[in-house]
Amino acid sequence: MRKSPQPLKLDHDGKLSFPCTITLKVFMAQSDVELIEPDSVLIRSILIGHLRDDQVLGFESNASKSQRYVAWRCRLQIRSQSQLDSIYKSLREHERIVMVL
């Protein structure tokens, strides 16, 4: 059974309080390119550019019903808003990544 996510802690202005644990969802299209560089290797390499290994707390995937897309859930320990912003930016800029939530 998967653990329920902890609610994010907010400061008195309604902004995230750091450090915090968040889950990002990264969507990628299924393709033959995965044979060259698996999605998990690609996403991990982007994340490790911004995080230490011990800050990646969980990493799992689910294929869409149509098998056209894969959603990766990445549970991360984030230290600051700037770190979170840079992770989102790097993920969104990659050509193989369709969406980041």
Short mmCIF file of C-alpha atoms in Angstrom, two decimals:
data_model
loop_
_atom_site.label_atom_id
_atom_site.label_comp_id
_atom_site.label_asym_id
_atom_site.label_seq_id
_atom_site.Cartn_x
_atom_site.Cartn_y
_atom_site.Cartn_z
CA MET A 1 0.00 0.00 0.00
CA ARG A 2 1.34 3.43 -0.96
CA LYS A 3 1.79 5.95 1.86
CA SER A 4 -0.47 8.97 1.76
CA PRO A 5 1.48 12.11 0.94
CA GLN A 6 2.11 14.46 3.83
CA PRO A 7 0.44 17.84 3.43
CA LEU A 8 2.84 20.55 2.35
CA LYS A 9 3.74 23.02 5.06
CA LEU A 10 2.98 26.63 4.26
CA ASP A 11 4.28 29.76 5.97
CA HIS A 12 2.02 32.59 7.16
CA ASP A 13 2.00 34.07 3.61
CA GLY A 14 0.76 30.81 2.10
CA LYS A 15 4.14 29.97 0.51
CA LEU A 16 5.90 26.62 0.81
CA SER A 17 8.01 26.18 3.90
CA PHE A 18 11.43 24.59 3.22
CA PRO A 19 12.83 22.04 3.50
CA CYS A 20 9.87 19.99 2.31
CA THR A 21 9.04 16.75 0.56
CA ILE A 22 7.14 17.07 -2.72
CA THR A 23 6.05 14.73 -5.47
CA LEU A 24 6.52 15.83 -9.06
CA LYS A 25 4.78 14.07 -11.92
CA VAL A 26 6.76 14.00 -15.15
CA PHE A 27 4.95 12.93 -18.34
CA MET A 28 6.78 11.50 -21.34
CA ALA A 29 5.61 9.98 -24.61
CA GLN A 30 6.40 6.29 -25.12
CA SER A 31 8.88 5.86 -27.95
CA ASP A 32 11.61 3.69 -29.37
CA VAL A 33 14.11 6.25 -28.09
CA GLU A 34 13.73 4.55 -24.69
CA LEU A 35 15.94 1.76 -26.06
CA ILE A 36 18.80 4.27 -26.38
CA GLU A 37 18.26 6.17 -23.13
CA PRO A 38 15.56 4.88 -20.79
CA ASP A 39 13.20 7.53 -19.39
CA SER A 40 14.25 6.71 -15.85
CA VAL A 41 17.92 7.43 -16.66
CA LEU A 42 17.02 10.69 -18.38
CA ILE A 43 14.82 12.00 -15.56
CA ARG A 44 17.25 10.90 -12.84
CA SER A 45 20.14 12.62 -14.63
CA ILE A 46 18.15 15.88 -14.74
CA LEU A 47 17.19 15.59 -11.07
CA ILE A 48 20.71 14.72 -9.89
CA GLY A 49 21.90 17.90 -11.58
CA HIS A 50 19.95 19.74 -8.85
CA LEU A 51 19.77 17.26 -5.94
CA ARG A 52 21.95 14.92 -3.95
CA ASP A 53 21.16 11.20 -4.29
CA ASP A 54 19.64 11.15 -0.81
CA GLN A 55 17.14 13.86 -1.80
CA VAL A 56 15.46 11.54 -4.34
CA LEU A 57 13.14 9.64 -1.99
CA GLY A 58 11.02 7.70 -4.49
CA PHE A 59 10.78 7.10 -8.19
CA GLU A 60 8.08 5.07 -9.97
CA SER A 61 6.23 5.01 -13.27
CA ASN A 62 2.78 4.22 -14.65
CA ALA A 63 1.83 3.89 -18.30
CA SER A 64 -1.33 5.55 -19.56
CA LYS A 65 -4.30 3.39 -20.52
CA SER A 66 -3.52 3.96 -24.20
CA GLN A 67 0.18 3.10 -23.60
CA ARG A 68 1.13 6.34 -25.38
CA TYR A 69 2.48 8.10 -22.30
CA VAL A 70 4.39 7.30 -19.14
CA ALA A 71 3.95 9.30 -15.94
CA TRP A 72 6.91 9.26 -13.56
CA ARG A 73 6.26 10.13 -9.91
CA CYS A 74 9.36 11.57 -8.32
CA ARG A 75 9.29 12.10 -4.55
CA LEU A 76 11.91 14.68 -3.64
CA GLN A 77 13.32 16.45 -0.59
CA ILE A 78 13.60 20.11 -1.61
CA ARG A 79 15.71 22.65 0.30
CA SER A 80 14.57 25.94 -1.25
CA GLN A 81 12.20 27.63 -3.69
CA SER A 82 15.09 28.37 -6.05
CA GLN A 83 16.03 24.66 -6.09
CA LEU A 84 12.43 23.71 -6.89
CA ASP A 85 12.23 26.37 -9.63
CA SER A 86 15.44 25.17 -11.26
CA ILE A 87 14.24 21.54 -11.24
CA TYR A 88 10.93 22.49 -12.89
CA LYS A 89 12.76 24.62 -15.46
CA SER A 90 15.22 21.86 -16.40
CA LEU A 91 12.49 19.23 -16.70
CA ARG A 92 10.18 21.47 -18.76
CA GLU A 93 12.97 22.45 -21.15
CA HIS A 94 13.80 18.89 -22.16
CA GLU A 95 12.36 17.98 -25.56
CA ARG A 96 11.23 14.48 -24.52
CA ILE A 97 9.24 15.68 -21.51
CA VAL A 98 5.64 16.52 -22.34
CA MET A 99 4.49 18.01 -19.01
CA VAL A 100 5.54 18.47 -15.39
CA LEU A 101 3.09 18.77 -12.50
#
